[in-house]
PDB file of C-alpha atoms in Angstrom:
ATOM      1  CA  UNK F 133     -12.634 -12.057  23.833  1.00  0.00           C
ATOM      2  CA  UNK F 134     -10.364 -11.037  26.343  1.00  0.00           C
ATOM      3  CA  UNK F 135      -7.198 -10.183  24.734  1.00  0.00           C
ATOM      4  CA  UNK F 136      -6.893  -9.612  20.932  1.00  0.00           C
ATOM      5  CA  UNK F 137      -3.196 -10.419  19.743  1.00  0.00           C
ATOM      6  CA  UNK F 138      -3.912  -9.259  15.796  1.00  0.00           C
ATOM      7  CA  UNK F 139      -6.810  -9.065  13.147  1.00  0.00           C
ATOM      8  CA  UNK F 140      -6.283  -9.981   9.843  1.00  0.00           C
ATOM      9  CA  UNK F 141      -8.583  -8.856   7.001  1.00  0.00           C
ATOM     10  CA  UNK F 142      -9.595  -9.898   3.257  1.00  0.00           C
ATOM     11  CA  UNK F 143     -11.515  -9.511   0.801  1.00  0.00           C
ATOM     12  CA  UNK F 144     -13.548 -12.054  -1.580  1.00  0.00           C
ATOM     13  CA  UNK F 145     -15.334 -12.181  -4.794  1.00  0.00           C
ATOM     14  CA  UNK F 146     -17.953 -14.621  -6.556  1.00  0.00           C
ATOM     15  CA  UNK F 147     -18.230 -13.225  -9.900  1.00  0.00           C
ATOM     16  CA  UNK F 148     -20.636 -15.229 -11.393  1.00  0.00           C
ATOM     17  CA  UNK F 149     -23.536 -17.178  -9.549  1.00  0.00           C
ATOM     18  CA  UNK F 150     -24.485 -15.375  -6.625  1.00  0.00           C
ATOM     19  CA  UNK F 151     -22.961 -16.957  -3.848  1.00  0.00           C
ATOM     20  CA  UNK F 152     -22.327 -15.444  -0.798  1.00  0.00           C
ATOM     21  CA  UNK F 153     -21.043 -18.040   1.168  1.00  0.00           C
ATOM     22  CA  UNK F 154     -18.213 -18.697  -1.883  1.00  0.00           C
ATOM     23  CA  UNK F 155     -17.462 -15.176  -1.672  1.00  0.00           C
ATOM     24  CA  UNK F 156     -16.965 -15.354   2.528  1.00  0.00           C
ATOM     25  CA  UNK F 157     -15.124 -18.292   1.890  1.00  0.00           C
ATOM     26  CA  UNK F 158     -12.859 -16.536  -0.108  1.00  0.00           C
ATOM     27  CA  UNK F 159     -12.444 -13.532   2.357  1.00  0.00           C
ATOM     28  CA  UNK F 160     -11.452 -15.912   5.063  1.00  0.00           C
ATOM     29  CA  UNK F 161      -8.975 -17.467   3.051  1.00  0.00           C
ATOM     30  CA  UNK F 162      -7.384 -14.333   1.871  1.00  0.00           C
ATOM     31  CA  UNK F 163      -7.414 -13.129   5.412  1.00  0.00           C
ATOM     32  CA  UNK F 164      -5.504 -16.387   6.871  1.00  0.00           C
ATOM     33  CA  UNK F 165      -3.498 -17.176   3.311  1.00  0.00           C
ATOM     34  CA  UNK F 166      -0.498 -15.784   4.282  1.00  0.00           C
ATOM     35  CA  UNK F 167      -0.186 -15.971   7.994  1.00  0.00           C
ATOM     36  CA  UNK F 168       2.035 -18.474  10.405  1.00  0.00           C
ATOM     37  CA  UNK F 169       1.348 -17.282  14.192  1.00  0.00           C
ATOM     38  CA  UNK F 170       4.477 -19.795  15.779  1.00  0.00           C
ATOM     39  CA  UNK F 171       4.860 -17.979  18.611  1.00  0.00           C
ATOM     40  CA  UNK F 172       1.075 -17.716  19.499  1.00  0.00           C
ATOM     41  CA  UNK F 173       0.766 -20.698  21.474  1.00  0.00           C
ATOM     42  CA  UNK F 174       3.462 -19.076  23.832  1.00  0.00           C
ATOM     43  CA  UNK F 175       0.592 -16.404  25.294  1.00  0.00           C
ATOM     44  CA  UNK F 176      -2.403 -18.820  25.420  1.00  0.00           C
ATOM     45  CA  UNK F 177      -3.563 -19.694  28.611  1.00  0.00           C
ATOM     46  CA  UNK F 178      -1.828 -22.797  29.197  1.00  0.00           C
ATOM     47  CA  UNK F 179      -0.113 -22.737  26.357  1.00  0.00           C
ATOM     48  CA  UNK F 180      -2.723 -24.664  24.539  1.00  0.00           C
ATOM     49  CA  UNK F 181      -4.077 -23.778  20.275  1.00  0.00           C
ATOM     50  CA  UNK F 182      -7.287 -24.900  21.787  1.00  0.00           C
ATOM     51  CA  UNK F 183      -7.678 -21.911  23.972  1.00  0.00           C
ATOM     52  CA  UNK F 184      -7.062 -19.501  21.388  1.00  0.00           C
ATOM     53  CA  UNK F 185     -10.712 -17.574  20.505  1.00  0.00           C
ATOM     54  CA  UNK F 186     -11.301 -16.709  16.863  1.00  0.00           C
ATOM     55  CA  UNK F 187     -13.726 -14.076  16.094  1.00  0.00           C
ATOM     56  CA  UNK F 188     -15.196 -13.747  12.275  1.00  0.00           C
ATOM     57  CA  UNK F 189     -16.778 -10.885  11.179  1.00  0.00           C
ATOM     58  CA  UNK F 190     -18.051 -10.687   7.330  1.00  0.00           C
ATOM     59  CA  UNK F 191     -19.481  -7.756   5.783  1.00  0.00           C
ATOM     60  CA  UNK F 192     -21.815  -9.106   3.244  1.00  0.00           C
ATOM     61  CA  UNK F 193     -23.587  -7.087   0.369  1.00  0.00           C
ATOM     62  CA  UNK F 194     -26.951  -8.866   0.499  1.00  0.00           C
ATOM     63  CA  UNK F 195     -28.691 -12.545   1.311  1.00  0.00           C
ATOM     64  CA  UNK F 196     -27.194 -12.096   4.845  1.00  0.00           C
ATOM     65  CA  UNK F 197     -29.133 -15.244   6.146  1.00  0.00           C
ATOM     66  CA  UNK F 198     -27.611 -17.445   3.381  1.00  0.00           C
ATOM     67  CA  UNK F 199     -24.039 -17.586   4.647  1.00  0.00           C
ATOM     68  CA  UNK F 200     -23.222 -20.662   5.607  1.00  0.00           C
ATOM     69  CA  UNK F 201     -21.240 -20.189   9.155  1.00  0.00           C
ATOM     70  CA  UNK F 202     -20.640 -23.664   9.251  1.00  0.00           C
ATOM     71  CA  UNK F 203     -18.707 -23.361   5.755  1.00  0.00           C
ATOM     72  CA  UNK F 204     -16.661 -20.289   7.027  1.00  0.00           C
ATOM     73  CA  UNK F 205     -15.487 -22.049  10.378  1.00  0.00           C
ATOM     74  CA  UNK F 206     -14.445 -25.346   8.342  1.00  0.00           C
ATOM     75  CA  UNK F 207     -11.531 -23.078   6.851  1.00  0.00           C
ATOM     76  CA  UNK F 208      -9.946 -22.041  10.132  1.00  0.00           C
ATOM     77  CA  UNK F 209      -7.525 -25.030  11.426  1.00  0.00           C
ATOM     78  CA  UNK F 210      -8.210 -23.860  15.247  1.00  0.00           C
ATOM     79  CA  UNK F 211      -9.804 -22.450  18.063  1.00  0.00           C
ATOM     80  CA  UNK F 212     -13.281 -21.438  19.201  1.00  0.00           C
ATOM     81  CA  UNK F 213     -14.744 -20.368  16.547  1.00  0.00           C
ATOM     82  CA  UNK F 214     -17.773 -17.654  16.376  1.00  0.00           C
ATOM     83  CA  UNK F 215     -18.965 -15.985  13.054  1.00  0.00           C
ATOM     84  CA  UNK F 216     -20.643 -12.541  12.602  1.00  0.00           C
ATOM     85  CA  UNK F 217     -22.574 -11.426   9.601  1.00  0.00           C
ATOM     86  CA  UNK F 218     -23.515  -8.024   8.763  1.00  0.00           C
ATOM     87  CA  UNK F 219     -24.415  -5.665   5.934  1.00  0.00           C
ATOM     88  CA  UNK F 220     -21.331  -3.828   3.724  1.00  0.00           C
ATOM     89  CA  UNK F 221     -19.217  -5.643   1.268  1.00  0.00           C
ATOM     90  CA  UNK F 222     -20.394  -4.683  -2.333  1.00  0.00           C
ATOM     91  CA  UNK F 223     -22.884  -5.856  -5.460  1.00  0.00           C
ATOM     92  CA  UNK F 224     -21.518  -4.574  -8.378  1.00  0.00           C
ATOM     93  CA  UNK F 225     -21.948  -5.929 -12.357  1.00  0.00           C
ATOM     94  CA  UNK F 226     -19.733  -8.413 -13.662  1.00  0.00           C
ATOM     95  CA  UNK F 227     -20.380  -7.200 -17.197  1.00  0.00           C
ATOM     96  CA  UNK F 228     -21.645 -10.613 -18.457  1.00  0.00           C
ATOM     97  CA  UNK F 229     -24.476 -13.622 -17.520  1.00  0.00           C
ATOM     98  CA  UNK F 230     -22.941 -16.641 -17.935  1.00  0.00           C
ATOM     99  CA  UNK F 231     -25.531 -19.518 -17.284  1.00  0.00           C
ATOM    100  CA  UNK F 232     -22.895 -22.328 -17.393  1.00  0.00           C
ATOM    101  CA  UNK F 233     -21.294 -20.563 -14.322  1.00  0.00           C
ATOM    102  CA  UNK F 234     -25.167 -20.856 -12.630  1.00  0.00           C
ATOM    103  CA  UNK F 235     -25.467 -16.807 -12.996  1.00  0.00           C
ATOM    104  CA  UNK F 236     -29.132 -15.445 -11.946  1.00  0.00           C
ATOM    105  CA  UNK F 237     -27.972 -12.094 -13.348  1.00  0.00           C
ATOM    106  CA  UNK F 238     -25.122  -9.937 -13.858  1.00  0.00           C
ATOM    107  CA  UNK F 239     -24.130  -9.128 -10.476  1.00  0.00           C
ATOM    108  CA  UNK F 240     -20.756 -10.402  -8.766  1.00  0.00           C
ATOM    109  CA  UNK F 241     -20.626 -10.400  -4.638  1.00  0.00           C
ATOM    110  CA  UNK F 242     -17.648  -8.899  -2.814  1.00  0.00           C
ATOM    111  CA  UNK F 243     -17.322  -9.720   1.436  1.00  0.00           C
ATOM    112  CA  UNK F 244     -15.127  -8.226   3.579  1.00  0.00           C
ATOM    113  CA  UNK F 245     -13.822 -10.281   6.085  1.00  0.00           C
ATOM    114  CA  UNK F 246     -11.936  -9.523   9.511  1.00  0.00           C
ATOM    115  CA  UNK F 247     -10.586 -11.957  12.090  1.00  0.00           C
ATOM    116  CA  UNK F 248     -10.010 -11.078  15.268  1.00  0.00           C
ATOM    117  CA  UNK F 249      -7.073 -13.748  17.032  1.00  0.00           C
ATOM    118  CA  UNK F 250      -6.672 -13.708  20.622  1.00  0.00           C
ATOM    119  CA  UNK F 251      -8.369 -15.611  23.832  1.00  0.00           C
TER     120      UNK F 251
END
């Protein structure tokens, strides 16, 4: 990426099943859940959304090679879209199994999420 106009982080949890791709999901959509960018277009080469580069990096506590990229991108409305995965985010208890919510075991996934907005 050339030029990085802002990053926006969040953070999100699957407490019960496992699922790290829910829980990136969730990061993404925290990150972007608030945002409007109106003036963005006005710096993009041509003046054009579609040049605009989007950069996802998740920090993911474990099953790294389960997260769905293709899920992740589907929640960003534009640009050129890449997705990173790497280790952080946490595995911590949620206290309870619940098999009608699909648990495995006890543990709830927190990702971290940063996006990186520029061309």
């Amino acid at each position: 990426m050339e030029k990085i106009f802002f990053i926006e982080t969040g953070m999100g949890t699957d407490v019960h099943g496992q699922d790290v791709t829910k829980a990136s999901v969730r990061a993404v959509e925290n990150a972007i859940h608030s945002n409007s960018m109106p003036g963005l277009r006005s710096v993009l080469p041509e003046n054009k959304i579609e040049n605009m580069r989007v950069n996802v990096k998740l920090a993911v506590p474990c099953d790294l090679d389960q997260v769905d990229k293709e899920a992740i991108k589907e929640v960003l409305p534009y640009g050129d879209i890449t997705v990173e995965v790497t280790h952080g985010g946490m595995s911590t208890t949620s206290g309870v199994v619940l098999k009608d919510k699909a648990d495995k075991n006890d543990q709830m996934y927190i990702v971290i999420a940063a996006i990186e907005v520029g061309y």
